Amino acid sequence: MKSFDGRVVVDVDDLILGSNPVEGLIGPNGAGKTTLMRMIMHSVRLDQGTVTFHPGGGSSSVVISSLPAHAMASLGVVKTNQVIQDFEKLTIWDSLLLAAARGRDERPFRIFAEKRVWAQNTAEIKRYLDEFPFASPYGFAKSAGEKKLLDILRCLLLRPKILLLDEPTAGLPADVRDRVMALVRQKAVDEYVSVVIVEHDLNVIWALSDYVHFMAEGSVVLQGDPAWIREHETVVEKYLGKGHVGR
């Protein structure tokens, strides 16, 4: 549970995320979606409760509610940012290179000291840059779209076990949006990455998700198949509006 100034903004009980390849988290503004994601990453401190991670979906578990950010990444719990972080201190190439090395549990200095490590990491980055060309891959990400794309690619290079995507398509051109979401879907299915996505473009949610959680007023009200959620009277009334059918 989390409250601000005495007002409860998130109050969920026994919520399980990541049982499906891609899960959507939807709801009106102020429902608590982004706060819930930040609670998972504990960039927002919980007032009550714990967050528990089950690596590989097995019986073993790790309470991650109080772990530092670097420990979360080491466990494979990774999140993109709704508000783009400052990428002006590292070039696009260097940002991706460091993420790739971290994803392989390599110390950064080994990238430059050992040819094998350099080759492994740079080959993977080049594949991404071939598919998603930046204006200047050896320069800095300038536009909001480039920063958003860089954020997503960095997270994928970290080799996450669970990937939290917060408004991942905002600022992306339509063709790039479709390709990067197809890549996310591929990672989820082929590499068993559990993806949880918050996205106001509901076409992305309906196309990408295997399962959807609907939040309202800080609570998860409904959970289920995207088609069922989309037509449920509570979702239509509180969020979609009666004219949504066929859009």
Coordinates of N, CA and C in Angstrom, one line a residue:
M1 N 0.8 -1.2 0.0 CA 0.0 0.0 0.0 C 0.9 1.2 0.0
K2 N 0.4 2.3 -0.7 CA 1.1 3.6 -0.7 C 0.1 4.7 -0.6
S3 N 0.4 5.7 0.3 CA -0.5 6.9 0.4 C 0.4 8.1 0.3
F4 N -0.2 9.2 -0.2 CA 0.5 10.5 -0.2 C -0.4 11.5 0.5
D5 N 0.1 12.2 1.5 CA -0.7 13.2 2.2 C -2.0 12.6 2.7
G6 N -1.9 11.4 3.2 CA -3.1 10.8 3.8 C -4.1 10.2 2.8
R7 N -3.8 10.3 1.5 CA -4.7 9.7 0.5 C -4.1 8.5 -0.1
V8 N -4.8 7.4 0.0 CA -4.3 6.1 -0.5 C -4.3 6.1 -2.0
V9 N -3.1 5.9 -2.7 CA -3.0 6.0 -4.1 C -2.9 4.6 -4.7
V10 N -2.4 3.6 -4.0 CA -2.3 2.2 -4.4 C -2.6 1.4 -3.2
D11 N -3.5 0.4 -3.4 CA -3.9 -0.5 -2.3 C -4.2 -1.8 -3.0
V12 N -3.2 -2.7 -3.2 CA -3.4 -4.0 -3.9 C -3.0 -5.1 -2.9
D13 N -3.7 -6.2 -3.1 CA -3.4 -7.4 -2.2 C -3.3 -8.6 -3.0
D14 N -2.1 -9.3 -2.9 CA -1.9 -10.6 -3.5 C -1.9 -10.5 -5.0
L15 N -1.4 -9.4 -5.6 CA -1.4 -9.2 -7.0 C -0.2 -10.0 -7.6
I16 N -0.5 -10.8 -8.6 CA 0.6 -11.6 -9.2 C 0.8 -11.0 -10.7
L17 N 2.0 -10.6 -11.0 CA 2.4 -10.1 -12.3 C 3.4 -11.1 -12.9
G18 N 3.4 -11.2 -14.2 CA 4.4 -11.9 -14.9 C 4.1 -13.4 -15.2
S19 N 2.9 -13.8 -15.0 CA 2.6 -15.2 -15.3 C 2.3 -15.5 -16.7
N20 N 2.2 -14.4 -17.5 CA 2.0 -14.5 -19.0 C 3.1 -13.8 -19.7
P21 N 3.4 -14.1 -20.9 CA 4.5 -13.4 -21.6 C 4.4 -11.9 -21.6
V22 N 3.2 -11.3 -21.9 CA 3.0 -9.9 -21.9 C 1.7 -9.6 -21.1
E23 N 1.8 -8.7 -20.1 CA 0.6 -8.3 -19.4 C 0.5 -6.8 -19.4
G24 N -0.8 -6.4 -19.7 CA -1.0 -5.0 -19.7 C -1.6 -4.5 -18.4
L25 N -1.3 -3.3 -18.1 CA -1.8 -2.6 -16.8 C -2.5 -1.3 -17.3
I26 N -3.8 -1.3 -17.2 CA -4.5 -0.1 -17.8 C -5.4 0.5 -16.7
G27 N -5.9 1.7 -17.0 CA -6.8 2.4 -16.1 C -6.8 3.9 -16.3
P28 N -7.7 4.6 -15.8 CA -7.7 6.0 -16.0 C -6.6 6.7 -15.3
N29 N -6.3 8.0 -15.7 CA -5.3 8.8 -15.1 C -5.5 8.8 -13.6
G30 N -4.5 8.6 -12.8 CA -4.6 8.6 -11.3 C -5.0 7.3 -10.7
A31 N -5.1 6.3 -11.6 CA -5.5 5.0 -11.1 C -4.4 4.3 -10.2
G32 N -3.2 4.7 -10.4 CA -2.1 4.2 -9.6 C -1.1 3.3 -10.4
K33 N -1.2 3.3 -11.7 CA -0.4 2.4 -12.5 C 1.1 2.6 -12.4
T34 N 1.5 3.9 -12.7 CA 2.9 4.2 -12.6 C 3.4 4.1 -11.2
T35 N 2.6 4.5 -10.2 CA 3.0 4.4 -8.8 C 3.2 2.9 -8.4
L36 N 2.4 2.0 -8.9 CA 2.5 0.6 -8.6 C 3.9 0.1 -9.2
M37 N 4.2 0.5 -10.4 CA 5.4 0.1 -11.0 C 6.6 0.6 -10.2
R38 N 6.5 1.9 -9.8 CA 7.6 2.5 -9.0 C 7.7 1.8 -7.6
M39 N 6.6 1.3 -7.1 CA 6.7 0.6 -5.9 C 7.4 -0.8 -6.1
I40 N 7.1 -1.4 -7.2 CA 7.9 -2.7 -7.5 C 9.4 -2.4 -7.5
M41 N 9.8 -1.3 -8.1 CA 11.2 -1.0 -8.2 C 11.7 -0.2 -7.0
H42 N 10.8 0.0 -6.0 CA 11.0 0.7 -4.8 C 11.7 2.1 -5.0
S43 N 11.4 2.7 -6.1 CA 11.7 4.1 -6.2 C 10.7 4.9 -5.5
V44 N 9.6 4.3 -5.1 CA 8.6 4.8 -4.2 C 8.5 3.8 -3.0
R45 N 8.7 4.2 -1.8 CA 8.7 3.3 -0.7 C 7.3 2.9 -0.3
L46 N 7.2 1.6 0.0 CA 5.9 1.0 0.4 C 5.6 1.4 1.8
D47 N 4.3 1.8 2.1 CA 3.9 2.0 3.5 C 3.6 0.7 4.2
Q48 N 3.0 -0.2 3.4 CA 2.8 -1.5 4.0 C 3.0 -2.6 2.9
G49 N 3.3 -3.8 3.3 CA 3.4 -4.9 2.3 C 4.8 -5.1 1.8
T50 N 4.9 -6.1 1.0 CA 6.2 -6.5 0.4 C 6.0 -6.8 -1.1
V51 N 7.1 -6.7 -1.8 CA 7.2 -7.2 -3.2 C 8.1 -8.4 -3.3
T52 N 7.6 -9.5 -3.8 CA 8.4 -10.7 -3.9 C 8.6 -11.1 -5.3
F53 N 9.8 -11.5 -5.6 CA 10.2 -11.9 -7.0 C 10.4 -13.4 -7.0
H54 N 9.8 -14.1 -7.9 CA 10.0 -15.6 -8.1 C 10.8 -15.8 -9.4
P55 N 12.1 -15.9 -9.3 CA 12.9 -16.1 -10.6 C 12.5 -17.3 -11.3
G56 N 12.2 -17.2 -12.6 CA 11.9 -18.4 -13.4 C 10.5 -18.9 -13.1
G57 N 9.7 -18.2 -12.2 CA 8.4 -18.7 -11.9 C 8.5 -19.9 -10.9
G58 N 9.6 -20.2 -10.3 CA 9.8 -21.4 -9.5 C 9.3 -21.1 -8.1
S59 N 9.6 -22.1 -7.2 CA 9.2 -22.0 -5.8 C 10.1 -21.1 -5.0
S60 N 11.3 -20.9 -5.4 CA 12.2 -20.0 -4.7 C 11.7 -18.5 -4.9
S61 N 12.0 -17.7 -3.9 CA 11.6 -16.3 -4.0 C 12.6 -15.4 -3.3
V62 N 12.5 -14.1 -3.7 CA 13.4 -13.1 -3.2 C 12.5 -11.9 -2.9
V63 N 12.5 -11.4 -1.6 CA 11.8 -10.2 -1.3 C 12.7 -9.0 -1.8
I64 N 12.1 -8.3 -2.7 CA 12.9 -7.2 -3.4 C 12.5 -5.8 -2.9
S65 N 11.6 -5.7 -1.9 CA 11.1 -4.4 -1.5 C 12.1 -3.4 -1.0
S66 N 13.3 -3.9 -0.5 CA 14.3 -3.0 0.0 C 15.6 -3.2 -0.6
L67 N 15.7 -3.8 -1.8 CA 17.0 -4.0 -2.5 C 17.4 -2.7 -3.2
P68 N 18.7 -2.4 -3.3 CA 19.1 -1.3 -4.1 C 18.9 -1.5 -5.6
A69 N 18.9 -0.5 -6.4 CA 18.6 -0.6 -7.8 C 19.6 -1.6 -8.5
H70 N 20.9 -1.5 -8.2 CA 21.8 -2.4 -8.9 C 21.5 -3.9 -8.6
A71 N 21.0 -4.1 -7.4 CA 20.7 -5.5 -7.0 C 19.4 -6.0 -7.8
M72 N 18.5 -5.1 -8.0 CA 17.3 -5.4 -8.8 C 17.7 -5.8 -10.2
A73 N 18.6 -5.0 -10.8 CA 19.1 -5.3 -12.2 C 19.8 -6.6 -12.2
S74 N 20.6 -6.9 -11.2 CA 21.3 -8.2 -11.2 C 20.3 -9.4 -11.1
L75 N 19.2 -9.2 -10.4 CA 18.2 -10.2 -10.4 C 17.4 -10.3 -11.7
G76 N 17.5 -9.3 -12.5 CA 16.8 -9.3 -13.8 C 15.5 -8.5 -13.8
V77 N 15.3 -7.7 -12.8 CA 14.1 -6.8 -12.7 C 14.4 -5.4 -13.2
V78 N 13.9 -5.1 -14.3 CA 14.3 -3.9 -15.1 C 13.1 -3.1 -15.5
K79 N 13.2 -1.7 -15.5 CA 12.1 -0.9 -15.8 C 12.6 0.3 -16.7
T80 N 11.7 0.6 -17.7 CA 12.0 1.8 -18.5 C 11.4 2.9 -17.8
N81 N 11.6 4.1 -18.3 CA 11.2 5.4 -17.6 C 10.1 6.1 -18.4
Q82 N 9.0 6.5 -17.7 CA 8.0 7.3 -18.3 C 8.6 8.7 -18.6
V83 N 9.4 9.2 -17.7 CA 10.1 10.5 -18.0 C 11.5 10.1 -18.4
I84 N 11.9 10.5 -19.6 CA 13.2 10.1 -20.1 C 14.3 10.7 -19.3
Q85 N 15.3 9.8 -18.9 CA 16.4 10.2 -18.1 C 17.4 10.9 -19.0
D86 N 18.4 11.5 -18.4 CA 19.4 12.3 -19.1 C 20.4 11.3 -19.8
F87 N 20.4 11.3 -21.1 CA 21.3 10.5 -21.9 C 22.4 11.3 -22.5
E88 N 22.6 12.6 -22.0 CA 23.5 13.5 -22.7 C 25.0 13.3 -22.2
K89 N 25.2 12.4 -21.2 CA 26.6 12.2 -20.7 C 27.2 11.0 -21.4
L90 N 26.4 10.2 -22.0 CA 27.0 9.0 -22.8 C 26.4 9.0 -24.2
T91 N 27.2 8.6 -25.1 CA 26.7 8.5 -26.5 C 25.8 7.3 -26.6
I92 N 25.0 7.2 -27.6 CA 24.1 6.1 -27.8 C 24.9 4.8 -27.8
W93 N 26.0 4.8 -28.5 CA 26.8 3.5 -28.6 C 27.3 3.2 -27.2
D94 N 27.8 4.1 -26.4 CA 28.4 3.8 -25.1 C 27.3 3.3 -24.2
S95 N 26.1 4.0 -24.3 CA 25.0 3.6 -23.4 C 24.6 2.1 -23.7
L96 N 24.5 1.7 -24.9 CA 24.2 0.4 -25.3 C 25.3 -0.6 -24.9
L97 N 26.5 -0.2 -25.1 CA 27.7 -1.0 -24.8 C 27.7 -1.4 -23.3
L98 N 27.5 -0.4 -22.5 CA 27.6 -0.7 -21.1 C 26.4 -1.5 -20.6
A99 N 25.2 -1.3 -21.2 CA 24.1 -2.2 -20.9 C 24.3 -3.6 -21.3
A100 N 24.9 -3.8 -22.5 CA 25.2 -5.1 -23.0 C 26.2 -5.9 -22.1
A101 N 27.2 -5.2 -21.7 CA 28.2 -5.8 -20.8 C 27.5 -6.1 -19.5
R102 N 26.7 -5.3 -18.9 CA 26.0 -5.6 -17.7 C 25.1 -6.8 -17.8
G103 N 24.5 -6.9 -19.0 CA 23.6 -8.0 -19.2 C 24.3 -9.3 -19.3
R104 N 25.6 -9.3 -19.6 CA 26.4 -10.5 -19.7 C 27.2 -10.7 -18.4
D105 N 27.0 -9.8 -17.4 CA 27.7 -9.9 -16.2 C 29.2 -9.7 -16.4
E106 N 29.6 -8.8 -17.4 CA 30.9 -8.5 -17.7 C 31.3 -7.2 -17.0
R107 N 32.5 -7.1 -16.4 CA 33.0 -5.8 -15.9 C 33.2 -4.9 -17.1
P108 N 32.8 -3.6 -17.0 CA 33.0 -2.7 -18.1 C 34.4 -2.6 -18.7
F109 N 35.4 -2.7 -17.9 CA 36.8 -2.6 -18.4 C 37.1 -3.7 -19.4
R110 N 36.5 -4.9 -19.2 CA 36.8 -6.0 -20.0 C 36.3 -5.8 -21.5
I111 N 35.3 -4.9 -21.7 CA 34.9 -4.6 -23.0 C 36.0 -4.2 -23.9
F112 N 36.9 -3.4 -23.3 CA 38.0 -2.8 -24.1 C 39.3 -3.6 -24.0
A113 N 39.4 -4.4 -22.9 CA 40.6 -5.1 -22.7 C 40.7 -6.5 -23.4
E114 N 39.5 -7.0 -23.7 CA 39.5 -8.4 -24.2 C 38.7 -8.4 -25.6
K115 N 39.3 -8.8 -26.6 CA 38.7 -8.8 -27.9 C 37.4 -9.7 -28.0
R116 N 37.4 -10.8 -27.3 CA 36.2 -11.7 -27.3 C 35.0 -10.9 -26.7
V117 N 35.2 -10.3 -25.6 CA 34.1 -9.6 -24.9 C 33.7 -8.4 -25.8
W118 N 34.6 -7.7 -26.4 CA 34.2 -6.6 -27.3 C 33.4 -7.1 -28.5
A119 N 33.8 -8.2 -29.1 CA 33.1 -8.8 -30.2 C 31.7 -9.2 -29.9
Q120 N 31.6 -9.9 -28.7 CA 30.2 -10.4 -28.3 C 29.3 -9.2 -28.1
N121 N 29.7 -8.2 -27.4 CA 28.8 -7.1 -27.1 C 28.5 -6.2 -28.3
T122 N 29.5 -6.0 -29.1 CA 29.3 -5.1 -30.2 C 28.5 -5.7 -31.3
A123 N 28.6 -7.0 -31.5 CA 27.8 -7.7 -32.5 C 26.3 -7.6 -32.2
E124 N 26.0 -7.7 -30.9 CA 24.6 -7.6 -30.5 C 24.0 -6.2 -30.7
I125 N 24.9 -5.2 -30.3 CA 24.5 -3.8 -30.5 C 24.3 -3.5 -32.0
K126 N 25.1 -4.0 -32.8 CA 25.0 -3.7 -34.3 C 23.7 -4.2 -34.8
R127 N 23.3 -5.4 -34.4 CA 22.0 -5.9 -34.8 C 20.9 -5.0 -34.5
Y128 N 20.9 -4.4 -33.3 CA 19.9 -3.5 -32.9 C 19.9 -2.2 -33.7
L129 N 21.1 -1.7 -33.9 CA 21.3 -0.5 -34.7 C 20.9 -0.6 -36.2
D130 N 21.1 -1.9 -36.7 CA 20.7 -2.1 -38.1 C 19.2 -2.1 -38.2
E131 N 18.5 -2.5 -37.2 CA 17.0 -2.6 -37.2 C 16.4 -1.2 -36.8
F132 N 17.1 -0.5 -35.9 CA 16.6 0.7 -35.4 C 17.6 1.8 -35.5
P133 N 17.8 2.3 -36.8 CA 18.9 3.3 -37.0 C 18.6 4.6 -36.3
F134 N 19.6 5.1 -35.6 CA 19.6 6.4 -35.0 C 20.2 7.4 -35.9
A135 N 19.9 8.7 -35.8 CA 20.5 9.7 -36.6 C 22.0 9.7 -36.6
S136 N 22.5 9.5 -35.3 CA 24.0 9.5 -35.1 C 24.3 8.5 -34.0
P137 N 24.5 7.2 -34.3 CA 24.7 6.2 -33.2 C 25.9 6.5 -32.3
Y138 N 26.9 7.2 -32.9 CA 28.1 7.6 -32.1 C 28.0 9.0 -31.4
G139 N 26.8 9.6 -31.6 CA 26.5 10.8 -30.9 C 25.5 10.6 -29.8
F140 N 24.9 11.7 -29.4 CA 23.9 11.6 -28.3 C 22.5 11.5 -28.8
A141 N 21.6 10.9 -28.0 CA 20.2 10.9 -28.3 C 19.7 12.3 -28.1
K142 N 19.0 12.8 -29.1 CA 18.6 14.2 -29.0 C 17.1 14.3 -28.9
S143 N 16.3 13.6 -29.7 CA 14.9 13.8 -29.7 C 14.3 12.9 -28.6
A144 N 13.0 13.2 -28.2 CA 12.3 12.4 -27.2 C 12.2 11.0 -27.8
G145 N 11.9 10.8 -29.1 CA 11.8 9.5 -29.6 C 13.0 8.7 -29.6
E146 N 14.2 9.3 -29.9 CA 15.4 8.6 -29.8 C 15.8 8.2 -28.3
K147 N 15.5 9.1 -27.4 CA 15.7 8.8 -26.0 C 14.9 7.6 -25.5
K148 N 13.6 7.6 -25.9 CA 12.7 6.5 -25.6 C 13.2 5.2 -26.2
L149 N 13.6 5.2 -27.4 CA 14.0 4.0 -28.1 C 15.3 3.5 -27.4
L150 N 16.2 4.4 -27.1 CA 17.5 4.0 -26.4 C 17.2 3.4 -25.1
D151 N 16.2 4.0 -24.3 CA 15.9 3.4 -23.0 C 15.4 2.0 -23.1
I152 N 14.5 1.7 -24.1 CA 14.0 0.4 -24.3 C 15.1 -0.6 -24.7
L153 N 16.0 -0.2 -25.6 CA 17.0 -1.1 -26.1 C 18.0 -1.4 -25.0
R154 N 18.3 -0.4 -24.2 CA 19.2 -0.6 -23.0 C 18.6 -1.6 -22.1
C155 N 17.3 -1.5 -21.8 CA 16.7 -2.5 -20.9 C 16.7 -3.9 -21.5
L156 N 16.5 -4.0 -22.8 CA 16.6 -5.4 -23.4 C 18.0 -5.9 -23.4
L157 N 19.0 -5.1 -23.5 CA 20.4 -5.6 -23.5 C 20.8 -6.0 -22.1
L158 N 20.0 -5.6 -21.1 CA 20.3 -6.0 -19.7 C 19.9 -7.4 -19.4
R159 N 19.2 -8.0 -20.4 CA 18.7 -9.4 -20.3 C 17.8 -9.6 -19.1
P160 N 16.7 -8.9 -19.1 CA 15.8 -8.9 -17.9 C 15.0 -10.3 -17.9
K161 N 14.6 -10.6 -16.7 CA 13.7 -11.7 -16.4 C 12.3 -11.1 -16.4
I162 N 12.2 -9.9 -15.8 CA 10.9 -9.2 -15.8 C 11.2 -7.8 -16.3
L163 N 10.4 -7.3 -17.2 CA 10.6 -6.0 -17.8 C 9.4 -5.2 -17.7
L164 N 9.5 -4.1 -17.0 CA 8.4 -3.1 -16.8 C 8.5 -2.0 -17.7
L165 N 7.5 -1.8 -18.6 CA 7.5 -0.8 -19.6 C 6.5 0.3 -19.3
D166 N 7.0 1.5 -19.0 CA 6.1 2.6 -18.6 C 6.0 3.6 -19.8
E167 N 4.8 3.6 -20.5 CA 4.6 4.4 -21.6 C 5.7 4.3 -22.7
P168 N 6.0 3.0 -23.1 CA 7.1 2.8 -24.0 C 7.0 3.4 -25.4
T169 N 5.8 3.6 -25.9 CA 5.7 4.1 -27.3 C 5.5 5.6 -27.4
A170 N 5.4 6.3 -26.3 CA 5.3 7.8 -26.4 C 6.5 8.4 -27.1
G171 N 6.2 9.2 -28.1 CA 7.2 9.9 -28.9 C 7.8 9.1 -30.0
L172 N 7.5 7.8 -30.1 CA 8.0 7.0 -31.2 C 7.2 7.1 -32.5
P173 N 7.8 7.3 -33.6 CA 7.1 7.2 -34.9 C 6.4 5.9 -35.0
A174 N 5.3 5.8 -35.8 CA 4.4 4.6 -35.8 C 5.2 3.4 -36.3
D175 N 6.1 3.6 -37.3 CA 6.8 2.4 -37.8 C 7.8 1.9 -36.8
V176 N 8.5 2.8 -36.1 CA 9.4 2.3 -35.1 C 8.6 1.7 -33.9
R177 N 7.5 2.3 -33.5 CA 6.7 1.8 -32.4 C 6.3 0.3 -32.7
D178 N 5.8 0.0 -33.9 CA 5.4 -1.3 -34.3 C 6.6 -2.3 -34.3
R179 N 7.7 -1.9 -34.7 CA 8.9 -2.8 -34.8 C 9.5 -3.0 -33.4
V180 N 9.5 -2.0 -32.6 CA 10.1 -2.2 -31.2 C 9.1 -3.0 -30.4
M181 N 7.8 -2.9 -30.5 CA 6.9 -3.7 -29.8 C 6.9 -5.1 -30.3
A182 N 7.1 -5.3 -31.6 CA 7.3 -6.7 -32.1 C 8.5 -7.3 -31.5
L183 N 9.6 -6.6 -31.3 CA 10.8 -7.1 -30.7 C 10.6 -7.4 -29.2
V184 N 9.8 -6.6 -28.5 CA 9.5 -6.9 -27.1 C 8.7 -8.2 -27.0
R185 N 7.7 -8.3 -27.9 CA 6.9 -9.5 -27.9 C 7.8 -10.8 -28.2
Q186 N 8.7 -10.6 -29.1 CA 9.6 -11.7 -29.5 C 10.4 -12.1 -28.2
K187 N 11.0 -11.1 -27.5 CA 11.8 -11.4 -26.3 C 10.9 -12.1 -25.3
A188 N 9.7 -11.7 -25.1 CA 8.8 -12.3 -24.1 C 8.5 -13.7 -24.4
V189 N 8.3 -14.1 -25.7 CA 7.9 -15.4 -26.1 C 9.1 -16.3 -26.2
D190 N 10.1 -15.8 -26.9 CA 11.3 -16.7 -27.2 C 12.3 -16.8 -26.1
E191 N 12.4 -15.7 -25.3 CA 13.5 -15.7 -24.3 C 12.9 -15.7 -22.9
Y192 N 11.6 -15.9 -22.8 CA 10.9 -16.0 -21.5 C 11.0 -14.8 -20.6
V193 N 11.0 -13.6 -21.2 CA 11.0 -12.4 -20.5 C 9.5 -12.1 -20.1
S194 N 9.3 -11.9 -18.8 CA 7.9 -11.5 -18.4 C 7.8 -10.0 -18.6
V195 N 6.9 -9.5 -19.4 CA 6.8 -8.1 -19.7 C 5.4 -7.6 -19.1
V196 N 5.5 -6.4 -18.4 CA 4.4 -5.8 -17.9 C 4.4 -4.3 -18.5
I197 N 3.3 -3.9 -19.1 CA 3.3 -2.7 -19.9 C 2.2 -1.8 -19.4
V198 N 2.5 -0.5 -19.1 CA 1.6 0.6 -18.9 C 1.6 1.4 -20.2
E199 N 0.5 1.6 -20.8 CA 0.5 2.3 -22.1 C -0.9 2.9 -22.4
H200 N -0.9 4.2 -22.7 CA -2.2 4.9 -22.9 C -2.7 4.6 -24.3
D201 N -1.8 4.2 -25.3 CA -2.3 3.8 -26.6 C -2.8 2.4 -26.4
L202 N -4.1 2.3 -26.3 CA -4.7 1.0 -26.0 C -4.6 0.0 -27.2
N203 N -4.4 0.5 -28.4 CA -4.2 -0.4 -29.5 C -2.9 -1.3 -29.3
V204 N -1.9 -0.7 -28.6 CA -0.7 -1.4 -28.3 C -1.0 -2.5 -27.2
I205 N -1.8 -2.1 -26.2 CA -2.2 -3.1 -25.2 C -3.0 -4.3 -25.8
W206 N -4.0 -4.0 -26.6 CA -4.8 -5.0 -27.1 C -4.0 -5.9 -28.1
A207 N -3.1 -5.4 -28.8 CA -2.3 -6.2 -29.8 C -1.2 -7.0 -29.1
L208 N -0.7 -6.5 -28.0 CA 0.5 -7.1 -27.4 C 0.2 -8.0 -26.3
S209 N -0.8 -7.7 -25.5 CA -1.0 -8.4 -24.2 C -1.7 -9.8 -24.3
D210 N -1.2 -10.7 -23.4 CA -1.9 -11.9 -23.3 C -2.9 -11.9 -22.1
Y211 N -2.7 -10.9 -21.2 CA -3.5 -10.8 -20.0 C -3.5 -9.3 -19.6
V212 N -4.6 -8.8 -19.1 CA -4.7 -7.4 -18.7 C -5.2 -7.2 -17.3
H213 N -4.6 -6.3 -16.6 CA -5.1 -5.9 -15.2 C -5.7 -4.5 -15.4
F214 N -6.9 -4.3 -14.9 CA -7.5 -3.0 -14.9 C -7.5 -2.4 -13.5
M215 N -6.9 -1.2 -13.4 CA -6.9 -0.5 -12.2 C -7.8 0.7 -12.2
A216 N -8.4 1.0 -11.0 CA -9.2 2.2 -10.8 C -9.1 2.6 -9.3
E217 N -8.8 3.9 -9.1 CA -8.8 4.4 -7.7 C -7.8 3.6 -6.8
G218 N -6.7 3.2 -7.4 CA -5.6 2.6 -6.6 C -5.7 1.1 -6.4
S219 N -6.8 0.5 -7.0 CA -6.9 -0.9 -6.8 C -7.0 -1.6 -8.1
V220 N -6.6 -2.9 -8.2 CA -6.8 -3.7 -9.3 C -8.3 -4.3 -9.3
V221 N -9.1 -3.8 -10.2 CA -10.5 -4.1 -10.1 C -10.9 -5.4 -10.9
L222 N -10.2 -5.5 -12.1 CA -10.5 -6.7 -12.9 C -9.2 -7.2 -13.5
Q223 N -9.2 -8.5 -13.8 CA -8.1 -9.1 -14.5 C -8.6 -10.2 -15.4
G224 N -8.0 -10.3 -16.6 CA -8.4 -11.3 -17.5 C -7.9 -11.1 -18.9
D225 N -8.5 -11.9 -19.8 CA -8.2 -11.8 -21.2 C -8.5 -10.5 -21.8
P226 N -7.6 -10.0 -22.7 CA -7.8 -8.6 -23.2 C -9.2 -8.4 -23.8
A227 N -9.7 -9.3 -24.6 CA -11.0 -9.1 -25.3 C -12.1 -9.0 -24.2
W228 N -12.0 -9.8 -23.2 CA -13.0 -9.7 -22.1 C -12.9 -8.4 -21.3
I229 N -11.7 -8.0 -21.0 CA -11.5 -6.7 -20.3 C -12.0 -5.6 -21.2
R230 N -11.8 -5.6 -22.4 CA -12.1 -4.5 -23.3 C -13.6 -4.3 -23.4
E231 N -14.4 -5.4 -23.2 CA -15.9 -5.2 -23.4 C -16.6 -5.2 -22.0
H232 N -15.8 -5.3 -20.9 CA -16.5 -5.4 -19.6 C -17.1 -4.1 -19.3
E233 N -18.3 -4.1 -18.7 CA -19.1 -2.9 -18.5 C -18.4 -1.9 -17.5
T234 N -17.6 -2.5 -16.6 CA -16.9 -1.6 -15.6 C -15.8 -0.9 -16.3
V235 N -15.1 -1.5 -17.2 CA -14.0 -0.9 -17.9 C -14.6 0.2 -18.9
V236 N -15.6 -0.2 -19.6 CA -16.3 0.8 -20.5 C -16.8 2.0 -19.7
E237 N -17.4 1.8 -18.6 CA -17.9 2.9 -17.8 C -16.9 3.8 -17.2
K238 N -15.8 3.2 -16.6 CA -14.8 3.9 -15.9 C -13.7 4.5 -16.7
Y239 N -13.5 3.9 -17.9 CA -12.3 4.2 -18.7 C -12.5 4.4 -20.2
L240 N -13.1 3.4 -20.9 CA -13.1 3.5 -22.3 C -14.2 4.4 -22.9
G241 N -15.3 4.4 -22.2 CA -16.5 5.2 -22.7 C -17.3 4.3 -23.7
K242 N -18.5 4.6 -23.8 CA -19.5 3.7 -24.5 C -19.2 3.7 -26.0
G243 N -18.5 4.7 -26.5 CA -18.3 4.7 -28.0 C -17.0 4.0 -28.4
H244 N -16.4 3.2 -27.5 CA -15.1 2.6 -27.9 C -15.2 1.5 -28.9
V245 N -16.4 0.8 -28.9 CA -16.5 -0.5 -29.7 C -16.1 -0.2 -31.2
G246 N -15.3 -1.0 -31.7 CA -14.9 -0.9 -33.1 C -13.7 0.0 -33.4
R247 N -13.2 0.7 -32.4 CA -12.1 1.6 -32.6 C -10.8 0.8 -32.6

